[in-house]
């Protein structure tokens, strides 16, 4: 894997918008003036970021990681932010859940129509899923439609193992090994196999993006982190041979009663890894974010839709 000279990560979709947050050393909050109430940024239960990379040969590249839930939110927010996605050359899906793949069709219209855009999935992403709660609620998670995505202008690529892209500078983990004792997956999650819903706690299609910023260390970007954020980081270190963790950004799926018991262990392990910056998003949840902020105040950055991280 090759180093990246620098990277910019712009949050297009997350669960929160807070226009009062200050800029920090790496976080640039959007300056949208009067447009903030004429064309407000949209927050929702979803996640999407755009990555702008400068690699060692001096070239610049733009890629998309996830696309949020609502068909229009990511595309709308890119307009509000004046983010030009016409040069986007590659899209990655962290997994098949609709809150990460719902905006793929509309945001494709922001990209060049002159060429097909590779869209990377794990094969299990195309399963229909549901989540069953103990109080009787059921959430449906419809699968991405491969034929519609192809007609829209994507070239669907399936990979289960790690893969390198953009001049070997972008590492997509593929399936993440589950190696610790406490990150056991999502026990009330089910996937359709041969017409029947079967228990699927591991969600094997969950994958992350890894960058290695020159002289700084690894940037780990997750969608939901169903594999377990500690499993993901350890796998990133194993794949790259790099121990320095520069920035972690994305969902860590520690929200809800099922996952509250592993928050202390997760935060303890994160502290040992000593990330320079830690930006929990989406499904990390308020309780976990609060513990992270208390335990690692110098590393913690509160995310908001529209924030650009200059890494």
PDB file of C-alpha atoms in Angstrom:
ATOM      1  CA  UNK A   1       0.000   0.000   0.000  1.00  0.00           C
ATOM      2  CA  UNK A   2       1.308   3.451  -0.933  1.00  0.00           C
ATOM      3  CA  UNK A   3       1.139   6.615   1.142  1.00  0.00           C
ATOM      4  CA  UNK A   4      -1.242   9.464   0.416  1.00  0.00           C
ATOM      5  CA  UNK A   5       0.250  12.965   0.470  1.00  0.00           C
ATOM      6  CA  UNK A   6      -2.910  14.396   2.000  1.00  0.00           C
ATOM      7  CA  UNK A   7      -6.640  13.772   2.109  1.00  0.00           C
ATOM      8  CA  UNK A   8      -9.837  15.746   2.599  1.00  0.00           C
ATOM      9  CA  UNK A   9     -12.886  13.926   3.955  1.00  0.00           C
ATOM     10  CA  UNK A  10     -16.215  15.757   3.620  1.00  0.00           C
ATOM     11  CA  UNK A  11     -19.227  14.477   5.545  1.00  0.00           C
ATOM     12  CA  UNK A  12     -22.234  14.453   3.226  1.00  0.00           C
ATOM     13  CA  UNK A  13     -24.621  12.523   5.477  1.00  0.00           C
ATOM     14  CA  UNK A  14     -24.698  11.835   9.210  1.00  0.00           C
ATOM     15  CA  UNK A  15     -27.270  11.780  12.001  1.00  0.00           C
ATOM     16  CA  UNK A  16     -26.524  15.321  13.136  1.00  0.00           C
ATOM     17  CA  UNK A  17     -26.250  18.899  11.882  1.00  0.00           C
ATOM     18  CA  UNK A  18     -24.903  21.554  14.249  1.00  0.00           C
ATOM     19  CA  UNK A  19     -24.032  24.844  12.549  1.00  0.00           C
ATOM     20  CA  UNK A  20     -22.656  26.306  15.804  1.00  0.00           C
ATOM     21  CA  UNK A  21     -19.676  23.978  16.078  1.00  0.00           C
ATOM     22  CA  UNK A  22     -16.278  25.706  15.862  1.00  0.00           C
ATOM     23  CA  UNK A  23     -13.471  24.864  13.488  1.00  0.00           C
ATOM     24  CA  UNK A  24     -10.626  22.802  14.945  1.00  0.00           C
ATOM     25  CA  UNK A  25      -7.122  21.964  13.781  1.00  0.00           C
ATOM     26  CA  UNK A  26      -8.376  19.555  11.110  1.00  0.00           C
ATOM     27  CA  UNK A  27     -12.144  20.162  11.056  1.00  0.00           C
ATOM     28  CA  UNK A  28     -13.389  22.909   8.744  1.00  0.00           C
ATOM     29  CA  UNK A  29     -17.047  23.670   9.345  1.00  0.00           C
ATOM     30  CA  UNK A  30     -19.123  24.817   6.351  1.00  0.00           C
ATOM     31  CA  UNK A  31     -19.357  28.529   5.667  1.00  0.00           C
ATOM     32  CA  UNK A  32     -22.714  28.787   3.922  1.00  0.00           C
ATOM     33  CA  UNK A  33     -23.929  32.217   5.048  1.00  0.00           C
ATOM     34  CA  UNK A  34     -27.552  32.961   4.242  1.00  0.00           C
ATOM     35  CA  UNK A  35     -27.870  29.647   2.454  1.00  0.00           C
ATOM     36  CA  UNK A  36     -28.072  27.829   5.807  1.00  0.00           C
ATOM     37  CA  UNK A  37     -31.814  28.524   6.046  1.00  0.00           C
ATOM     38  CA  UNK A  38     -32.610  28.817   2.323  1.00  0.00           C
ATOM     39  CA  UNK A  39     -30.896  25.522   1.505  1.00  0.00           C
ATOM     40  CA  UNK A  40     -30.311  23.795   4.842  1.00  0.00           C
ATOM     41  CA  UNK A  41     -28.033  20.822   5.192  1.00  0.00           C
ATOM     42  CA  UNK A  42     -29.992  17.604   5.811  1.00  0.00           C
ATOM     43  CA  UNK A  43     -29.214  15.158   8.605  1.00  0.00           C
ATOM     44  CA  UNK A  44     -30.705  11.675   8.765  1.00  0.00           C
ATOM     45  CA  UNK A  45     -30.028   8.195  10.099  1.00  0.00           C
ATOM     46  CA  UNK A  46     -27.344   7.440   7.530  1.00  0.00           C
ATOM     47  CA  UNK A  47     -23.744   8.036   6.551  1.00  0.00           C
ATOM     48  CA  UNK A  48     -21.805   9.240   3.523  1.00  0.00           C
ATOM     49  CA  UNK A  49     -18.436  10.901   2.962  1.00  0.00           C
ATOM     50  CA  UNK A  50     -16.550  12.122  -0.091  1.00  0.00           C
ATOM     51  CA  UNK A  51     -12.773  11.680  -0.152  1.00  0.00           C
ATOM     52  CA  UNK A  52     -10.447  13.977  -2.075  1.00  0.00           C
ATOM     53  CA  UNK A  53      -6.930  12.548  -2.277  1.00  0.00           C
ATOM     54  CA  UNK A  54      -3.596  13.885  -3.431  1.00  0.00           C
ATOM     55  CA  UNK A  55      -1.231  11.011  -4.104  1.00  0.00           C
ATOM     56  CA  UNK A  56       2.520  10.941  -4.520  1.00  0.00           C
ATOM     57  CA  UNK A  57       2.556  11.431  -8.300  1.00  0.00           C
ATOM     58  CA  UNK A  58       0.841  14.788  -7.815  1.00  0.00           C
ATOM     59  CA  UNK A  59      -2.542  13.679  -9.139  1.00  0.00           C
ATOM     60  CA  UNK A  60      -5.813  14.308  -7.342  1.00  0.00           C
ATOM     61  CA  UNK A  61      -8.651  11.837  -7.035  1.00  0.00           C
ATOM     62  CA  UNK A  62     -12.215  11.907  -5.659  1.00  0.00           C
ATOM     63  CA  UNK A  63     -14.092   8.867  -4.360  1.00  0.00           C
ATOM     64  CA  UNK A  64     -17.409   8.301  -2.584  1.00  0.00           C
ATOM     65  CA  UNK A  65     -17.840   6.147   0.515  1.00  0.00           C
ATOM     66  CA  UNK A  66     -21.506   5.331   1.190  1.00  0.00           C
ATOM     67  CA  UNK A  67     -24.461   7.492   0.167  1.00  0.00           C
ATOM     68  CA  UNK A  68     -26.837   7.861   3.108  1.00  0.00           C
ATOM     69  CA  UNK A  69     -30.462   6.777   3.474  1.00  0.00           C
ATOM     70  CA  UNK A  70     -32.739   9.200   1.639  1.00  0.00           C
ATOM     71  CA  UNK A  71     -32.389   9.130  -2.158  1.00  0.00           C
ATOM     72  CA  UNK A  72     -31.887  12.911  -2.228  1.00  0.00           C
ATOM     73  CA  UNK A  73     -29.945  13.822   0.951  1.00  0.00           C
ATOM     74  CA  UNK A  74     -26.339  13.213  -0.142  1.00  0.00           C
ATOM     75  CA  UNK A  75     -26.886  14.845  -3.530  1.00  0.00           C
ATOM     76  CA  UNK A  76     -28.668  17.811  -1.927  1.00  0.00           C
ATOM     77  CA  UNK A  77     -25.934  18.326   0.654  1.00  0.00           C
ATOM     78  CA  UNK A  78     -23.236  18.188  -2.010  1.00  0.00           C
ATOM     79  CA  UNK A  79     -25.045  21.044  -3.785  1.00  0.00           C
ATOM     80  CA  UNK A  80     -25.319  23.118  -0.605  1.00  0.00           C
ATOM     81  CA  UNK A  81     -21.590  22.594   0.029  1.00  0.00           C
ATOM     82  CA  UNK A  82     -20.659  23.338  -3.599  1.00  0.00           C
ATOM     83  CA  UNK A  83     -18.807  20.015  -3.619  1.00  0.00           C
ATOM     84  CA  UNK A  84     -17.933  19.067  -7.188  1.00  0.00           C
ATOM     85  CA  UNK A  85     -18.367  15.313  -7.656  1.00  0.00           C
ATOM     86  CA  UNK A  86     -18.052  15.423 -11.447  1.00  0.00           C
ATOM     87  CA  UNK A  87     -14.550  13.962 -11.170  1.00  0.00           C
ATOM     88  CA  UNK A  88     -15.549  11.191  -8.768  1.00  0.00           C
ATOM     89  CA  UNK A  89     -14.025   8.026 -10.208  1.00  0.00           C
ATOM     90  CA  UNK A  90     -14.836   5.312  -7.681  1.00  0.00           C
ATOM     91  CA  UNK A  91     -17.590   4.494  -5.146  1.00  0.00           C
ATOM     92  CA  UNK A  92     -17.469   2.130  -2.188  1.00  0.00           C
ATOM     93  CA  UNK A  93     -20.307   0.637  -0.170  1.00  0.00           C
ATOM     94  CA  UNK A  94     -19.415  -0.173   3.430  1.00  0.00           C
ATOM     95  CA  UNK A  95     -22.242  -2.740   3.475  1.00  0.00           C
ATOM     96  CA  UNK A  96     -25.675  -3.278   1.984  1.00  0.00           C
ATOM     97  CA  UNK A  97     -27.897  -1.592   4.576  1.00  0.00           C
ATOM     98  CA  UNK A  98     -30.203   1.014   3.083  1.00  0.00           C
ATOM     99  CA  UNK A  99     -28.978   3.829   5.367  1.00  0.00           C
ATOM    100  CA  UNK A 100     -25.636   3.573   3.556  1.00  0.00           C
ATOM    101  CA  UNK A 101     -26.815   2.788   0.029  1.00  0.00           C
ATOM    102  CA  UNK A 102     -30.082   4.722  -0.351  1.00  0.00           C
ATOM    103  CA  UNK A 103     -28.572   7.715  -2.152  1.00  0.00           C
ATOM    104  CA  UNK A 104     -26.489   5.880  -4.741  1.00  0.00           C
ATOM    105  CA  UNK A 105     -28.774   6.525  -7.693  1.00  0.00           C
ATOM    106  CA  UNK A 106     -29.239  10.280  -7.273  1.00  0.00           C
ATOM    107  CA  UNK A 107     -25.667  11.040  -6.369  1.00  0.00           C
ATOM    108  CA  UNK A 108     -24.543   9.198  -9.500  1.00  0.00           C
ATOM    109  CA  UNK A 109     -26.034  12.108 -11.446  1.00  0.00           C
ATOM    110  CA  UNK A 110     -23.391  14.377  -9.883  1.00  0.00           C
ATOM    111  CA  UNK A 111     -20.626  12.269 -11.429  1.00  0.00           C
ATOM    112  CA  UNK A 112     -19.377  12.145 -15.006  1.00  0.00           C
ATOM    113  CA  UNK A 113     -21.785  10.531 -17.460  1.00  0.00           C
ATOM    114  CA  UNK A 114     -18.980   9.842 -19.921  1.00  0.00           C
ATOM    115  CA  UNK A 115     -17.699   6.767 -18.121  1.00  0.00           C
ATOM    116  CA  UNK A 116     -18.941   3.958 -15.931  1.00  0.00           C
ATOM    117  CA  UNK A 117     -18.087   4.384 -12.240  1.00  0.00           C
ATOM    118  CA  UNK A 118     -16.844   1.276 -10.386  1.00  0.00           C
ATOM    119  CA  UNK A 119     -19.003   0.597  -7.313  1.00  0.00           C
ATOM    120  CA  UNK A 120     -17.465  -1.833  -4.842  1.00  0.00           C
ATOM    121  CA  UNK A 121     -19.652  -4.202  -2.815  1.00  0.00           C
ATOM    122  CA  UNK A 122     -19.210  -7.421  -0.894  1.00  0.00           C
ATOM    123  CA  UNK A 123     -21.480 -10.122  -2.354  1.00  0.00           C
ATOM    124  CA  UNK A 124     -23.569 -10.369   0.829  1.00  0.00           C
ATOM    125  CA  UNK A 125     -24.574  -6.715   0.469  1.00  0.00           C
ATOM    126  CA  UNK A 126     -27.337  -7.779  -1.922  1.00  0.00           C
ATOM    127  CA  UNK A 127     -29.262  -9.695   0.731  1.00  0.00           C
ATOM    128  CA  UNK A 128     -32.603  -8.450   2.036  1.00  0.00           C
ATOM    129  CA  UNK A 129     -32.324  -7.852   5.789  1.00  0.00           C
ATOM    130  CA  UNK A 130     -34.417  -7.059   8.852  1.00  0.00           C
ATOM    131  CA  UNK A 131     -33.718  -6.128  12.464  1.00  0.00           C
ATOM    132  CA  UNK A 132     -35.979  -7.550  15.187  1.00  0.00           C
ATOM    133  CA  UNK A 133     -36.148  -5.578  18.434  1.00  0.00           C
ATOM    134  CA  UNK A 134     -37.049  -7.098  21.801  1.00  0.00           C
ATOM    135  CA  UNK A 135     -40.047  -4.765  22.070  1.00  0.00           C
ATOM    136  CA  UNK A 136     -41.563  -6.291  18.932  1.00  0.00           C
ATOM    137  CA  UNK A 137     -40.530  -3.668  16.403  1.00  0.00           C
ATOM    138  CA  UNK A 138     -39.117  -4.803  13.079  1.00  0.00           C
ATOM    139  CA  UNK A 139     -37.047  -2.610  10.776  1.00  0.00           C
ATOM    140  CA  UNK A 140     -36.853  -3.622   7.132  1.00  0.00           C
ATOM    141  CA  UNK A 141     -33.541  -3.137   5.318  1.00  0.00           C
ATOM    142  CA  UNK A 142     -34.168  -3.624   1.583  1.00  0.00           C
ATOM    143  CA  UNK A 143     -31.214  -4.678  -0.514  1.00  0.00           C
ATOM    144  CA  UNK A 144     -29.524  -2.564  -3.216  1.00  0.00           C
ATOM    145  CA  UNK A 145     -30.905  -3.204  -6.699  1.00  0.00           C
ATOM    146  CA  UNK A 146     -28.012  -4.358  -8.865  1.00  0.00           C
ATOM    147  CA  UNK A 147     -29.760  -3.893 -12.208  1.00  0.00           C
ATOM    148  CA  UNK A 148     -30.918  -0.363 -11.373  1.00  0.00           C
ATOM    149  CA  UNK A 149     -27.422   0.586 -10.198  1.00  0.00           C
ATOM    150  CA  UNK A 150     -25.978  -0.724 -13.456  1.00  0.00           C
ATOM    151  CA  UNK A 151     -28.526   1.198 -15.539  1.00  0.00           C
ATOM    152  CA  UNK A 152     -27.677   4.314 -13.542  1.00  0.00           C
ATOM    153  CA  UNK A 153     -24.069   4.116 -14.706  1.00  0.00           C
ATOM    154  CA  UNK A 154     -22.233   2.093 -12.092  1.00  0.00           C
ATOM    155  CA  UNK A 155     -20.067  -0.909 -12.816  1.00  0.00           C
ATOM    156  CA  UNK A 156     -20.736  -3.192  -9.837  1.00  0.00           C
ATOM    157  CA  UNK A 157     -17.612  -4.918  -8.522  1.00  0.00           C
ATOM    158  CA  UNK A 158     -17.793  -7.657  -5.878  1.00  0.00           C
ATOM    159  CA  UNK A 159     -14.831  -8.362  -3.585  1.00  0.00           C
ATOM    160  CA  UNK A 160     -14.673 -10.280  -0.317  1.00  0.00           C
ATOM    161  CA  UNK A 161     -10.945  -9.947   0.281  1.00  0.00           C
ATOM    162  CA  UNK A 162      -8.849  -6.782   0.745  1.00  0.00           C
ATOM    163  CA  UNK A 163      -8.315  -4.735  -2.406  1.00  0.00           C
ATOM    164  CA  UNK A 164      -6.242  -1.706  -3.402  1.00  0.00           C
ATOM    165  CA  UNK A 165      -7.493   1.143  -5.594  1.00  0.00           C
ATOM    166  CA  UNK A 166      -6.392   4.542  -6.941  1.00  0.00           C
ATOM    167  CA  UNK A 167      -2.748   3.707  -7.548  1.00  0.00           C
ATOM    168  CA  UNK A 168      -2.639   1.346  -4.547  1.00  0.00           C
ATOM    169  CA  UNK A 169      -3.378   4.205  -2.123  1.00  0.00           C
ATOM    170  CA  UNK A 170      -6.923   3.261  -1.058  1.00  0.00           C
ATOM    171  CA  UNK A 171      -7.293  -0.010   0.824  1.00  0.00           C
ATOM    172  CA  UNK A 172     -10.752  -1.544   1.197  1.00  0.00           C
ATOM    173  CA  UNK A 173     -10.655  -4.223   3.868  1.00  0.00           C
ATOM    174  CA  UNK A 174     -13.275  -6.629   2.543  1.00  0.00           C
ATOM    175  CA  UNK A 175     -14.446  -9.029   5.268  1.00  0.00           C
ATOM    176  CA  UNK A 176     -12.918  -8.171   8.629  1.00  0.00           C
ATOM    177  CA  UNK A 177     -11.780 -11.071  10.875  1.00  0.00           C
ATOM    178  CA  UNK A 178     -13.511 -11.134  14.254  1.00  0.00           C
ATOM    179  CA  UNK A 179     -10.597 -11.693  16.602  1.00  0.00           C
ATOM    180  CA  UNK A 180     -11.573 -10.338  20.029  1.00  0.00           C
ATOM    181  CA  UNK A 181     -13.976 -11.659  22.639  1.00  0.00           C
ATOM    182  CA  UNK A 182     -16.355  -8.726  23.026  1.00  0.00           C
ATOM    183  CA  UNK A 183     -17.268  -7.525  19.505  1.00  0.00           C
ATOM    184  CA  UNK A 184     -19.747 -10.275  18.693  1.00  0.00           C
ATOM    185  CA  UNK A 185     -21.905  -8.614  16.078  1.00  0.00           C
ATOM    186  CA  UNK A 186     -25.582  -7.688  15.870  1.00  0.00           C
ATOM    187  CA  UNK A 187     -27.586 -10.532  17.493  1.00  0.00           C
ATOM    188  CA  UNK A 188     -31.050  -9.406  16.343  1.00  0.00           C
ATOM    189  CA  UNK A 189     -30.062  -8.957  12.683  1.00  0.00           C
ATOM    190  CA  UNK A 190     -31.412 -11.323  10.004  1.00  0.00           C
ATOM    191  CA  UNK A 191     -30.676 -11.874   6.314  1.00  0.00           C
ATOM    192  CA  UNK A 192     -32.712 -13.614   3.646  1.00  0.00           C
ATOM    193  CA  UNK A 193     -31.061 -16.796   2.346  1.00  0.00           C
ATOM    194  CA  UNK A 194     -32.943 -19.012  -0.144  1.00  0.00           C
ATOM    195  CA  UNK A 195     -36.190 -17.200   0.623  1.00  0.00           C
ATOM    196  CA  UNK A 196     -35.933 -17.539   4.415  1.00  0.00           C
ATOM    197  CA  UNK A 197     -34.793 -15.056   7.053  1.00  0.00           C
ATOM    198  CA  UNK A 198     -31.824 -16.466   8.948  1.00  0.00           C
ATOM    199  CA  UNK A 199     -29.889 -15.086  11.880  1.00  0.00           C
ATOM    200  CA  UNK A 200     -26.971 -13.006  10.576  1.00  0.00           C
ATOM    201  CA  UNK A 201     -25.185 -11.355  13.521  1.00  0.00           C
ATOM    202  CA  UNK A 202     -21.819 -11.025  11.776  1.00  0.00           C
ATOM    203  CA  UNK A 203     -22.905  -8.978   8.733  1.00  0.00           C
ATOM    204  CA  UNK A 204     -19.839 -10.180   6.825  1.00  0.00           C
ATOM    205  CA  UNK A 205     -20.191  -7.562   4.095  1.00  0.00           C
ATOM    206  CA  UNK A 206     -19.164  -4.827   6.553  1.00  0.00           C
ATOM    207  CA  UNK A 207     -15.929  -3.272   5.298  1.00  0.00           C
ATOM    208  CA  UNK A 208     -13.859  -0.148   5.913  1.00  0.00           C
ATOM    209  CA  UNK A 209     -11.555   2.163   3.962  1.00  0.00           C
ATOM    210  CA  UNK A 210      -7.934   2.628   5.012  1.00  0.00           C
ATOM    211  CA  UNK A 211      -5.569   5.422   3.977  1.00  0.00           C
ATOM    212  CA  UNK A 212      -1.943   5.828   5.038  1.00  0.00           C
ATOM    213  CA  UNK A 213      -1.170   9.545   5.270  1.00  0.00           C
ATOM    214  CA  UNK A 214       2.491  10.285   4.639  1.00  0.00           C
ATOM    215  CA  UNK A 215       4.463  10.660   7.880  1.00  0.00           C
ATOM    216  CA  UNK A 216       1.254  10.611   9.960  1.00  0.00           C
ATOM    217  CA  UNK A 217      -0.225   7.116   9.957  1.00  0.00           C
ATOM    218  CA  UNK A 218      -3.500   5.404   9.192  1.00  0.00           C
ATOM    219  CA  UNK A 219      -6.902   6.941   8.547  1.00  0.00           C
ATOM    220  CA  UNK A 220      -9.664   4.409   9.211  1.00  0.00           C
ATOM    221  CA  UNK A 221     -13.115   5.218   7.784  1.00  0.00           C
ATOM    222  CA  UNK A 222     -16.057   3.038   8.747  1.00  0.00           C
ATOM    223  CA  UNK A 223     -19.716   2.984   7.757  1.00  0.00           C
ATOM    224  CA  UNK A 224     -21.392   1.274  10.709  1.00  0.00           C
ATOM    225  CA  UNK A 225     -18.438  -0.713  11.985  1.00  0.00           C
ATOM    226  CA  UNK A 226     -20.520  -3.877  12.375  1.00  0.00           C
ATOM    227  CA  UNK A 227     -17.251  -5.827  12.368  1.00  0.00           C
ATOM    228  CA  UNK A 228     -16.304  -4.033  15.588  1.00  0.00           C
ATOM    229  CA  UNK A 229     -14.181  -0.911  15.544  1.00  0.00           C
ATOM    230  CA  UNK A 230     -11.339  -2.626  17.433  1.00  0.00           C
ATOM    231  CA  UNK A 231     -11.379  -5.592  15.033  1.00  0.00           C
ATOM    232  CA  UNK A 232     -11.300  -3.151  12.117  1.00  0.00           C
ATOM    233  CA  UNK A 233      -8.365  -1.143  13.432  1.00  0.00           C
ATOM    234  CA  UNK A 234      -6.362  -4.247  14.297  1.00  0.00           C
ATOM    235  CA  UNK A 235      -6.993  -5.625  10.809  1.00  0.00           C
ATOM    236  CA  UNK A 236      -5.932  -2.316   9.253  1.00  0.00           C
ATOM    237  CA  UNK A 237      -2.670  -2.487  11.192  1.00  0.00           C
ATOM    238  CA  UNK A 238      -2.138  -6.090  10.132  1.00  0.00           C
ATOM    239  CA  UNK A 239      -2.799  -5.376   6.452  1.00  0.00           C
ATOM    240  CA  UNK A 240      -0.587  -2.298   6.280  1.00  0.00           C
ATOM    241  CA  UNK A 241       2.163  -3.014   8.797  1.00  0.00           C
ATOM    242  CA  UNK A 242       1.563   0.489  10.198  1.00  0.00           C
ATOM    243  CA  UNK A 243       0.861   0.918  13.928  1.00  0.00           C
ATOM    244  CA  UNK A 244       0.277   4.661  14.031  1.00  0.00           C
ATOM    245  CA  UNK A 245      -3.431   5.537  14.032  1.00  0.00           C
ATOM    246  CA  UNK A 246      -3.853   9.102  12.824  1.00  0.00           C
ATOM    247  CA  UNK A 247      -7.628   9.440  12.439  1.00  0.00           C
ATOM    248  CA  UNK A 248     -10.687   7.266  12.973  1.00  0.00           C
ATOM    249  CA  UNK A 249     -13.940   8.516  11.469  1.00  0.00           C
ATOM    250  CA  UNK A 250     -17.314   6.843  11.043  1.00  0.00           C
ATOM    251  CA  UNK A 251     -19.926   4.704  12.724  1.00  0.00           C
ATOM    252  CA  UNK A 252     -18.990   2.318  15.520  1.00  0.00           C
ATOM    253  CA  UNK A 253     -22.441   0.785  16.179  1.00  0.00           C
ATOM    254  CA  UNK A 254     -22.467   1.210  19.936  1.00  0.00           C
ATOM    255  CA  UNK A 255     -25.969   2.699  20.090  1.00  0.00           C
ATOM    256  CA  UNK A 256     -28.829   0.862  21.773  1.00  0.00           C
ATOM    257  CA  UNK A 257     -29.133  -1.358  24.813  1.00  0.00           C
ATOM    258  CA  UNK A 258     -27.546  -4.409  23.206  1.00  0.00           C
ATOM    259  CA  UNK A 259     -24.223  -2.651  22.745  1.00  0.00           C
ATOM    260  CA  UNK A 260     -23.996  -0.522  25.873  1.00  0.00           C
ATOM    261  CA  UNK A 261     -22.204  -3.276  27.785  1.00  0.00           C
ATOM    262  CA  UNK A 262     -19.199  -3.162  25.436  1.00  0.00           C
ATOM    263  CA  UNK A 263     -18.752   0.621  25.461  1.00  0.00           C
ATOM    264  CA  UNK A 264     -16.248   0.604  28.384  1.00  0.00           C
ATOM    265  CA  UNK A 265     -14.105  -2.127  26.807  1.00  0.00           C
ATOM    266  CA  UNK A 266     -14.222  -0.447  23.403  1.00  0.00           C
ATOM    267  CA  UNK A 267     -13.204   2.934  24.806  1.00  0.00           C
ATOM    268  CA  UNK A 268     -10.424   1.307  26.841  1.00  0.00           C
ATOM    269  CA  UNK A 269      -9.023  -0.392  23.716  1.00  0.00           C
ATOM    270  CA  UNK A 270      -9.305   2.831  21.709  1.00  0.00           C
ATOM    271  CA  UNK A 271      -7.310   4.671  24.362  1.00  0.00           C
ATOM    272  CA  UNK A 272      -4.523   2.093  24.065  1.00  0.00           C
ATOM    273  CA  UNK A 273      -4.337   2.716  20.310  1.00  0.00           C
ATOM    274  CA  UNK A 274      -3.757   6.447  20.891  1.00  0.00           C
ATOM    275  CA  UNK A 275      -5.436   7.865  17.779  1.00  0.00           C
ATOM    276  CA  UNK A 276      -4.504  11.457  17.055  1.00  0.00           C
ATOM    277  CA  UNK A 277      -8.110  12.256  16.117  1.00  0.00           C
ATOM    278  CA  UNK A 278     -11.282  10.297  16.824  1.00  0.00           C
ATOM    279  CA  UNK A 279     -14.514  11.302  15.084  1.00  0.00           C
ATOM    280  CA  UNK A 280     -17.428   9.002  16.003  1.00  0.00           C
ATOM    281  CA  UNK A 281     -20.448   9.308  13.693  1.00  0.00           C
ATOM    282  CA  UNK A 282     -23.838   7.838  12.814  1.00  0.00           C
ATOM    283  CA  UNK A 283     -24.623   4.722  14.888  1.00  0.00           C
ATOM    284  CA  UNK A 284     -21.933   5.230  17.537  1.00  0.00           C
ATOM    285  CA  UNK A 285     -24.620   6.624  19.817  1.00  0.00           C
ATOM    286  CA  UNK A 286     -24.740   9.385  22.417  1.00  0.00           C
ATOM    287  CA  UNK A 287     -23.577   7.266  25.356  1.00  0.00           C
ATOM    288  CA  UNK A 288     -20.498   5.979  23.532  1.00  0.00           C
ATOM    289  CA  UNK A 289     -19.675   9.423  22.127  1.00  0.00           C
ATOM    290  CA  UNK A 290     -19.898  10.887  25.640  1.00  0.00           C
ATOM    291  CA  UNK A 291     -17.507   8.276  27.009  1.00  0.00           C
ATOM    292  CA  UNK A 292     -15.085   8.812  24.142  1.00  0.00           C
ATOM    293  CA  UNK A 293     -15.170  12.571  24.677  1.00  0.00           C
ATOM    294  CA  UNK A 294     -14.532  12.147  28.419  1.00  0.00           C
ATOM    295  CA  UNK A 295     -11.743   9.603  28.019  1.00  0.00           C
ATOM    296  CA  UNK A 296      -9.980  11.160  25.000  1.00  0.00           C
ATOM    297  CA  UNK A 297     -10.855  14.879  25.027  1.00  0.00           C
ATOM    298  CA  UNK A 298      -7.802  15.894  22.996  1.00  0.00           C
ATOM    299  CA  UNK A 299      -8.592  13.377  20.245  1.00  0.00           C
ATOM    300  CA  UNK A 300     -12.391  13.644  20.137  1.00  0.00           C
ATOM    301  CA  UNK A 301     -14.033  15.817  17.464  1.00  0.00           C
ATOM    302  CA  UNK A 302     -17.809  16.188  17.253  1.00  0.00           C
ATOM    303  CA  UNK A 303     -18.999  15.566  13.716  1.00  0.00           C
ATOM    304  CA  UNK A 304     -21.691  17.446  11.835  1.00  0.00           C
ATOM    305  CA  UNK A 305     -22.948  17.167   8.266  1.00  0.00           C
ATOM    306  CA  UNK A 306     -20.883  19.416   6.024  1.00  0.00           C
ATOM    307  CA  UNK A 307     -17.667  19.241   8.029  1.00  0.00           C
ATOM    308  CA  UNK A 308     -14.503  18.809   5.975  1.00  0.00           C
ATOM    309  CA  UNK A 309     -11.525  17.120   7.596  1.00  0.00           C
ATOM    310  CA  UNK A 310      -8.148  18.104   6.197  1.00  0.00           C
ATOM    311  CA  UNK A 311      -5.801  15.237   6.995  1.00  0.00           C
TER     312      UNK A 311
END
